[in-house]
Coordinates of C-alpha atoms and ligand atoms in Angstrom, one line a residue:
M425 CA 89.4 77.6 129.7
T426 CA 89.0 80.1 126.9
K427 CA 91.8 79.9 124.3
T428 CA 93.2 83.0 122.6
A429 CA 94.2 83.0 118.9
L430 CA 96.2 85.7 117.2
I431 CA 95.5 85.9 113.4
T432 CA 97.8 87.8 111.1
G433 CA 96.1 88.7 107.8
I434 CA 92.6 88.8 109.5
T435 CA 91.4 91.3 106.9
G436 CA 92.0 88.8 104.1
Q437 CA 89.7 86.1 102.8
D438 CA 91.0 83.3 105.0
G439 CA 91.4 85.5 108.1
S440 CA 87.7 86.4 108.0
Y441 CA 86.6 82.8 107.8
L442 CA 89.1 81.6 110.4
A443 CA 88.0 84.3 112.8
E444 CA 84.3 83.3 112.4
H445 CA 85.2 79.6 112.9
L446 CA 87.3 80.3 116.1
L447 CA 84.7 82.6 117.5
A448 CA 82.1 79.9 117.1
L449 CA 84.4 77.5 119.0
G450 CA 84.5 80.0 121.9
Y451 CA 88.0 81.4 121.3
R452 CA 89.1 84.9 122.2
V453 CA 90.2 86.1 118.7
V454 CA 92.6 88.9 118.1
G455 CA 93.5 90.1 114.6
M456 CA 96.7 91.8 113.6
T457 CA 96.2 94.6 111.1
R458 CA 98.7 96.9 109.5
R459 CA 98.2 100.6 109.6
S460 CA 96.6 102.1 106.4
S461 CA 95.0 105.5 105.6
T462 CA 91.6 103.8 104.8
V463 CA 89.8 101.2 106.9
T464 CA 90.1 97.7 105.2
I465 CA 87.8 95.7 107.4
E466 CA 85.2 94.9 104.8
R467 CA 85.5 91.1 105.2
I468 CA 85.3 91.2 109.0
E469 CA 82.8 94.0 109.5
H470 CA 80.0 91.6 110.5
I471 CA 82.0 90.2 113.4
V472 CA 84.2 93.2 114.3
D473 CA 82.4 93.8 117.6
R474 CA 83.4 90.3 118.8
L475 CA 87.1 90.6 117.8
E476 CA 90.0 92.5 119.2
L477 CA 92.4 94.2 116.7
I478 CA 96.1 95.1 117.3
Q479 CA 98.4 96.9 114.9
G480 CA 101.4 95.2 113.6
D481 CA 103.3 94.5 110.4
L482 CA 105.3 91.5 109.2
L483 CA 108.0 94.0 108.1
D484 CA 108.5 95.2 111.6
Q485 CA 110.0 92.8 114.1
N486 CA 109.3 94.9 117.2
S487 CA 105.6 95.2 116.4
L488 CA 105.3 91.4 116.3
A489 CA 107.0 90.8 119.6
Y490 CA 104.8 93.6 121.1
A491 CA 101.6 92.0 119.7
L492 CA 102.6 88.6 121.3
R493 CA 103.4 90.2 124.6
E494 CA 100.1 92.2 124.7
V495 CA 97.8 89.4 123.4
E496 CA 99.4 86.4 125.1
P497 CA 98.0 84.0 122.5
D498 CA 97.8 80.2 122.8
E499 CA 97.8 79.9 119.0
V500 CA 99.2 82.1 116.2
Y501 CA 97.9 81.7 112.6
N502 CA 100.2 83.4 110.2
L503 CA 98.0 84.2 107.2
A504 CA 99.4 87.5 106.2
A505 CA 101.3 87.6 102.9
Q506 CA 101.6 89.3 99.6
S507 CA 99.4 86.6 98.1
F508 CA 98.8 87.5 94.4
V509 CA 101.2 85.5 92.2
P510 CA 101.5 88.1 89.3
T511 CA 102.4 90.9 91.7
S512 CA 105.3 88.8 92.8
W513 CA 107.0 89.3 89.5
N514 CA 106.6 93.1 89.7
Q515 CA 107.5 93.3 93.4
P516 CA 109.8 90.3 94.0
V517 CA 111.8 91.9 96.8
L518 CA 108.7 93.1 98.7
T519 CA 107.1 89.7 98.3
G520 CA 110.1 88.1 99.8
E521 CA 110.1 90.5 102.7
F522 CA 106.4 89.8 103.6
T523 CA 105.9 86.3 102.5
A524 CA 109.3 84.8 103.3
L525 CA 111.2 86.8 105.9
G526 CA 108.0 87.9 107.6
V527 CA 107.6 84.2 108.7
T528 CA 111.1 84.3 110.3
R529 CA 110.3 87.5 112.1
L530 CA 107.1 86.1 113.5
L531 CA 108.7 82.7 114.5
E532 CA 111.6 84.5 116.1
A533 CA 109.1 86.6 118.1
V534 CA 107.3 83.4 119.2
R535 CA 110.6 81.8 120.2
Q536 CA 111.6 84.9 122.3
V537 CA 108.3 85.9 123.8
D538 CA 106.7 82.5 124.5
P539 CA 107.9 79.2 122.9
T540 CA 104.8 77.3 124.1
I541 CA 102.7 79.2 121.5
R542 CA 101.4 76.9 118.7
F543 CA 102.2 78.3 115.3
Y544 CA 100.4 77.8 111.9
Q545 CA 102.1 78.8 108.7
A546 CA 100.0 79.3 105.5
S547 CA 102.0 77.4 103.0
S548 CA 100.8 76.9 99.5
S549 CA 100.4 74.4 96.6
E550 CA 102.3 77.0 94.5
M551 CA 105.4 75.5 96.1
F552 CA 104.9 72.4 93.9
G553 CA 105.0 74.5 90.8
K554 CA 106.4 72.4 88.0
V555 CA 105.0 69.3 89.6
A556 CA 107.1 66.2 90.2
E557 CA 104.2 63.9 90.6
V558 CA 100.4 63.8 90.3
P559 CA 98.6 64.2 92.7
Q560 CA 100.8 66.2 95.0
R561 CA 101.2 65.2 98.7
E562 CA 103.2 66.2 101.7
L563 CA 106.5 64.8 100.4
T564 CA 106.3 65.8 96.8
R565 CA 109.4 67.6 95.6
L566 CA 109.1 71.4 95.5
H567 CA 109.8 73.4 92.3
P568 CA 108.2 76.8 92.7
R569 CA 107.6 78.8 89.5
S570 CA 107.2 82.4 90.7
P571 CA 108.8 84.8 93.3
Y572 CA 105.7 84.2 95.4
G573 CA 106.2 80.4 95.2
V574 CA 109.9 80.7 96.1
A575 CA 109.0 82.9 99.1
K576 CA 106.4 80.4 100.3
V577 CA 109.1 77.6 100.0
Y578 CA 111.2 79.7 102.3
G579 CA 108.3 80.2 104.8
H580 CA 107.6 76.5 104.7
W581 CA 111.2 75.4 105.4
I582 CA 111.8 78.0 108.1
T583 CA 108.7 76.8 109.9
L584 CA 110.0 73.2 109.8
N585 CA 113.4 74.5 110.8
Y586 CA 112.2 76.3 113.9
R587 CA 110.2 73.1 114.9
E588 CA 113.4 71.0 114.5
S589 CA 115.8 73.6 116.0
Y590 CA 113.8 74.9 119.0
D591 CA 111.1 72.2 119.4
L592 CA 108.3 74.8 118.7
F593 CA 104.8 73.5 117.9
A594 CA 105.1 75.0 114.4
V595 CA 103.2 73.5 111.5
S596 CA 102.8 74.2 107.8
G597 CA 99.5 73.7 106.1
I598 CA 100.0 73.1 102.4
L599 CA 96.7 74.4 101.1
F600 CA 95.6 74.2 97.5
N601 CA 93.5 77.1 96.0
H602 CA 90.5 77.9 98.0
E603 CA 87.9 80.5 97.1
S604 CA 84.7 82.1 98.2
P605 CA 82.5 85.1 97.6
R606 CA 85.1 87.0 99.7
R607 CA 88.0 86.1 97.4
G608 CA 89.9 89.2 96.1
L609 CA 88.6 90.3 92.6
E610 CA 92.0 89.8 91.0
F611 CA 92.1 86.0 91.5
V612 CA 90.7 84.0 88.5
T613 CA 87.6 82.5 90.2
R614 CA 86.3 85.8 91.5
K615 CA 87.4 87.6 88.3
V616 CA 85.2 85.2 86.4
T617 CA 82.2 85.2 88.7
D618 CA 82.3 89.0 89.0
A619 CA 82.4 89.4 85.2
V620 CA 79.6 86.9 84.8
A621 CA 77.4 89.0 87.1
R622 CA 78.4 92.3 85.3
I623 CA 77.9 90.8 81.8
K624 CA 74.5 89.3 82.8
L625 CA 73.4 92.6 84.3
G626 CA 74.5 94.7 81.3
L627 CA 77.6 96.4 82.8
A628 CA 80.3 94.6 80.8
T629 CA 80.5 92.9 77.4
E630 CA 83.7 90.8 77.6
L631 CA 86.1 89.2 80.0
R632 CA 89.9 89.2 79.4
L633 CA 91.9 86.3 80.8
G634 CA 95.3 84.8 80.5
N635 CA 96.0 81.1 80.3
L636 CA 92.8 79.1 80.0
K637 CA 94.4 75.7 80.0
S638 CA 95.9 75.7 83.5
Q639 CA 94.3 73.4 86.0
R640 CA 93.7 74.0 89.7
D641 CA 92.3 72.0 92.7
W642 CA 89.7 74.6 93.8
G643 CA 88.0 74.3 97.2
F644 CA 85.9 76.4 99.5
A645 CA 87.8 78.7 102.0
G646 CA 85.3 78.0 104.8
D647 CA 86.2 74.3 104.7
Y648 CA 90.0 75.0 104.6
V649 CA 90.1 77.2 107.7
R650 CA 88.7 74.2 109.8
A651 CA 91.8 72.3 108.8
M652 CA 94.1 75.1 110.0
H653 CA 92.6 74.8 113.5
L654 CA 92.6 71.0 113.5
M655 CA 96.4 71.0 112.7
L656 CA 97.1 73.0 115.9
Q657 CA 95.0 70.6 118.1
R658 CA 97.2 67.5 117.4
D659 CA 99.5 66.0 120.1
D660 CA 102.5 66.3 117.8
P661 CA 103.2 69.0 115.2
S662 CA 103.0 67.9 111.5
D663 CA 102.4 69.3 108.1
Y664 CA 99.4 68.5 105.9
V665 CA 98.2 68.9 102.4
I666 CA 94.6 70.3 102.2
A667 CA 92.8 69.8 98.9
T668 CA 89.7 68.4 97.3
G669 CA 91.5 65.9 95.1
E670 CA 89.7 67.2 91.9
T671 CA 91.2 69.4 89.3
H672 CA 89.5 71.7 86.7
S673 CA 90.8 74.0 84.0
V674 CA 90.2 77.8 83.8
E675 CA 88.0 77.0 80.7
E676 CA 85.9 74.6 82.8
L677 CA 85.5 77.3 85.4
C678 CA 84.3 79.7 82.8
G679 CA 81.9 77.1 81.4
V680 CA 80.3 76.4 84.8
A681 CA 80.1 80.1 85.8
F682 CA 78.6 81.5 82.5
S683 CA 76.2 78.6 82.0
H684 CA 74.8 79.1 85.5
V685 CA 73.2 82.4 84.2
G686 CA 72.4 81.0 80.8
L687 CA 75.4 82.4 78.9
D688 CA 77.9 80.8 76.5
W689 CA 81.4 81.6 77.9
Q690 CA 83.0 81.4 74.4
K691 CA 81.1 84.5 73.3
Y692 CA 82.5 86.7 76.1
V693 CA 86.0 85.4 77.1
R694 CA 89.0 86.8 75.2
V695 CA 92.6 85.7 75.8
D696 CA 94.9 88.7 76.6
E697 CA 98.6 87.7 76.2
A698 CA 99.5 90.4 78.7
L699 CA 97.8 88.3 81.4
V700 CA 99.8 85.2 80.6
R701 CA 102.5 84.6 83.3
P702 CA 106.2 84.5 82.6
A703 CA 106.2 80.9 84.1
E704 CA 103.1 79.0 84.7
V705 CA 102.0 76.3 87.1
D706 CA 100.1 74.0 84.7
L707 CA 98.4 71.4 86.9
L708 CA 97.7 71.2 90.6
V709 CA 95.7 68.4 92.3
G710 CA 96.2 67.5 95.9
D711 CA 96.1 64.2 97.8
A712 CA 94.7 65.1 101.2
S713 CA 94.4 61.6 102.4
R714 CA 96.7 62.2 105.4
A715 CA 94.5 65.1 106.6
R716 CA 91.4 63.0 106.1
A717 CA 92.8 60.1 108.2
E718 CA 94.6 62.0 110.9
L719 CA 92.6 65.3 111.2
G720 CA 89.2 63.8 110.2
W721 CA 89.0 66.7 107.7
S722 CA 87.0 66.6 104.5
P723 CA 85.6 69.3 102.2
T724 CA 81.8 70.0 102.2
V725 CA 81.6 72.1 99.0
D726 CA 82.4 70.7 95.5
F727 CA 83.7 72.6 92.4
T728 CA 80.2 73.3 90.9
G729 CA 78.7 74.2 94.2
L730 CA 81.6 76.6 94.9
V731 CA 81.3 78.4 91.5
H732 CA 77.5 78.6 91.8
M733 CA 77.8 80.1 95.3
M734 CA 80.2 82.7 94.0
V735 CA 78.1 83.6 90.9
E736 CA 75.0 84.0 93.1
A737 CA 76.9 86.2 95.6
D738 CA 78.3 88.4 92.8
L739 CA 74.9 88.8 91.1
A740 CA 73.4 89.9 94.4
R741 CA 76.3 92.3 95.1
V742 CA 76.2 93.9 91.6
E743 CA 72.4 94.2 91.6
E744 CA 72.8 96.0 95.0
A745 CA 75.5 98.3 93.6
I746 CA 73.3 99.2 90.6
R747 CA 70.5 100.1 92.9
H748 CA 72.8 102.5 94.8
G749 CA 74.5 103.8 91.6
K750 CA 77.9 102.4 92.6
A751 CA 78.5 99.8 89.9
K752 CA 81.8 101.2 88.6
V753 CA 85.0 99.4 89.4
P754 CA 88.6 100.7 88.8
V755 CA 90.7 99.2 86.1
V756 CA 94.0 97.8 87.5
H757 CA 96.6 97.1 84.8
G758 CA 98.1 93.6 84.6
V759 CA 95.3 92.1 86.6
Ligands
LIG1263 P1 94.5 87.7 101.1 O1 95.4 88.3 100.0 O2 93.1 87.7 101.0 O3 94.9 88.3 102.5 C1 96.3 88.6 102.8 C2 96.3 89.3 104.2 O4 97.6 89.6 104.5 C3 95.5 90.6 104.3 O5 94.8 90.6 105.5 C4 96.6 91.7 104.3 O6 96.3 92.8 104.9 C5 97.7 90.9 105.1 N1 99.0 91.5 104.9 C6 99.7 91.6 103.7 N2 100.9 92.1 104.0 C7 101.0 92.3 105.3 C8 102.0 92.8 106.2 N3 103.2 93.3 105.7 N4 101.8 92.9 107.5 C9 100.6 92.5 108.0 N5 99.6 92.0 107.2 C10 99.8 91.9 105.9 O7 95.0 86.1 101.2 P2 94.2 84.8 101.6 O8 93.3 85.1 102.7 O9 93.6 84.2 100.3 O10 95.3 83.8 102.0 C11 95.8 83.8 103.3 C12 97.2 83.2 103.4 O11 97.2 81.8 102.8 C13 98.2 83.9 102.5 O12 99.5 83.8 103.2 C14 98.3 83.2 101.2 O13 99.5 83.3 100.6 C15 98.1 81.7 101.7 N6 97.4 80.8 100.8 C16 96.2 81.1 100.2 C17 95.6 80.2 99.4 C18 94.3 80.6 98.7 O14 94.0 79.8 97.8 N7 93.6 81.6 99.2 C19 96.2 78.9 99.1 C20 97.4 78.7 99.8 C21 98.0 79.6 100.6 P3 95.6 94.1 104.1 O15 94.1 93.9 104.2 O16 96.1 95.3 105.0 O17 96.2 94.1 102.7
LIG1264 P1 97.0 81.1 91.8 O1 95.6 81.8 91.7 O2 98.0 81.8 91.0 O3 96.8 79.7 91.6 O4 97.3 81.5 93.3 P2 94.9 82.7 90.5 O5 93.5 82.6 90.7 O6 95.5 84.0 90.4 O7 95.3 81.9 89.1 C1 94.9 80.6 88.9 C2 95.2 80.2 87.4 O8 94.3 81.0 86.6 C3 95.1 81.4 85.5 N1 94.5 82.6 84.9 C4 94.4 83.8 85.5 N2 94.6 84.2 86.8 C5 94.3 85.5 87.2 N3 94.5 85.8 88.4 N4 93.8 86.4 86.3 C6 93.5 86.0 85.0 O9 93.1 86.8 84.2 C7 93.8 84.7 84.6 N5 93.7 84.0 83.4 C8 94.1 82.8 83.6 C9 96.5 81.7 86.1 O10 97.5 81.8 85.1 C10 96.6 80.5 87.0 O11 97.1 79.4 86.3 C11 96.4 81.4 94.4 C12 96.7 82.5 95.4 O12 95.7 82.5 96.4 C13 98.0 82.1 96.1 O13 98.2 83.0 97.2 C14 97.9 80.7 96.7 O14 99.0 80.3 97.3 C15 97.5 79.7 95.5 O15 96.3 80.1 94.9 C16 97.4 78.3 96.0

């Protein structure tokens, strides 16, 4: 029997990879998108003829209940969020509305429309923040360091609360940073690989970054969406950490990315104090042994492979843009 999945945030990085994965598994895939004056389906353009889209917004309770009634999903993946950490200091209330209360709105819609729906919440390693132990695992104490992290802690606990209160099959995937050529340009991996391509091709001369010392456990988004699906196929709902188990600094990221095109990163990277965060998460590294044992999940792309993949994709994209005279990008302050 064909299963139906509803994905919020389908236009984002993870939404696009998850949609591809579920289509390949034979699912009917419906994406929830919010209304905007321009079309933002760049990441799903290649599969859009195999998807269905329905309008809805995490800020609007009725639109969520309507979407669930119309689509009748077996599984709901809540990937929508204000997901950029620095923006959460400029827009803390809006971040809370989307990223925290939005989860309650969707869970409440599930409970009222069809409590047999299986629900996945996109929780984050940012919840560990000022880490209580290394590596971080499912039971590590949470200490978020940004309004985004605080909002994700709320989303995490409300998911567990609805599971415990109403017996919903609601799970929280605690995913560490995952990247790809489809990552937004403001996140550090993509900012670096995009700059490497533009510097190599003569369009830029320097790259301004914030804290070079912070360390992250970076994996490939295509691997991580497989874990989301596996979590909803278990007999019993449970929460899992998804990570590679390796950590690297922003400096190392620069080293691998620039050297891939024969450049020395130290000649191009400048520290800009305006990009240093009010409170930083210094070190993240996850222990995904529970997911390995119980879900049979493991990553297929390592750190160097990931960075090389992203540099190659950005080189190809910037070359193409140069050919078509479209190589200019807007400057967004504070990013
Ligand atoms: P993106 O920022 O790429 O995508 C976010 C998505 O949310 C977009 O589709 C966006 O739509 C949508 N969205 C934002 N606000 C609303 C709203 N009010 N109503 C409906 N949709 C909305 O994020 P990622 O794909 O990288 O991440 C997916 C999820 O996983 C997020 O919740 C993120 O916080 C979480 N996460 C991500 C990690 C990572 O490393 N990537 C790690 C851990 C957790 P639009 O296109 O219209 O802006
Ligand atoms: P993060 O990702 O905050 O971990 O959240 P990001 O790539 O933005 O930052 C990672 C680290 O790099 C440092 N950094 C910079 N970051 C950005 N964006 N721009 C810079 O110029 C820069 N210079 C240094 C940051 O200080 C930080 O330490 C991501 C998001 O996808 C969240 O939604 C998700 O929950 C977490 O990953 C897990």
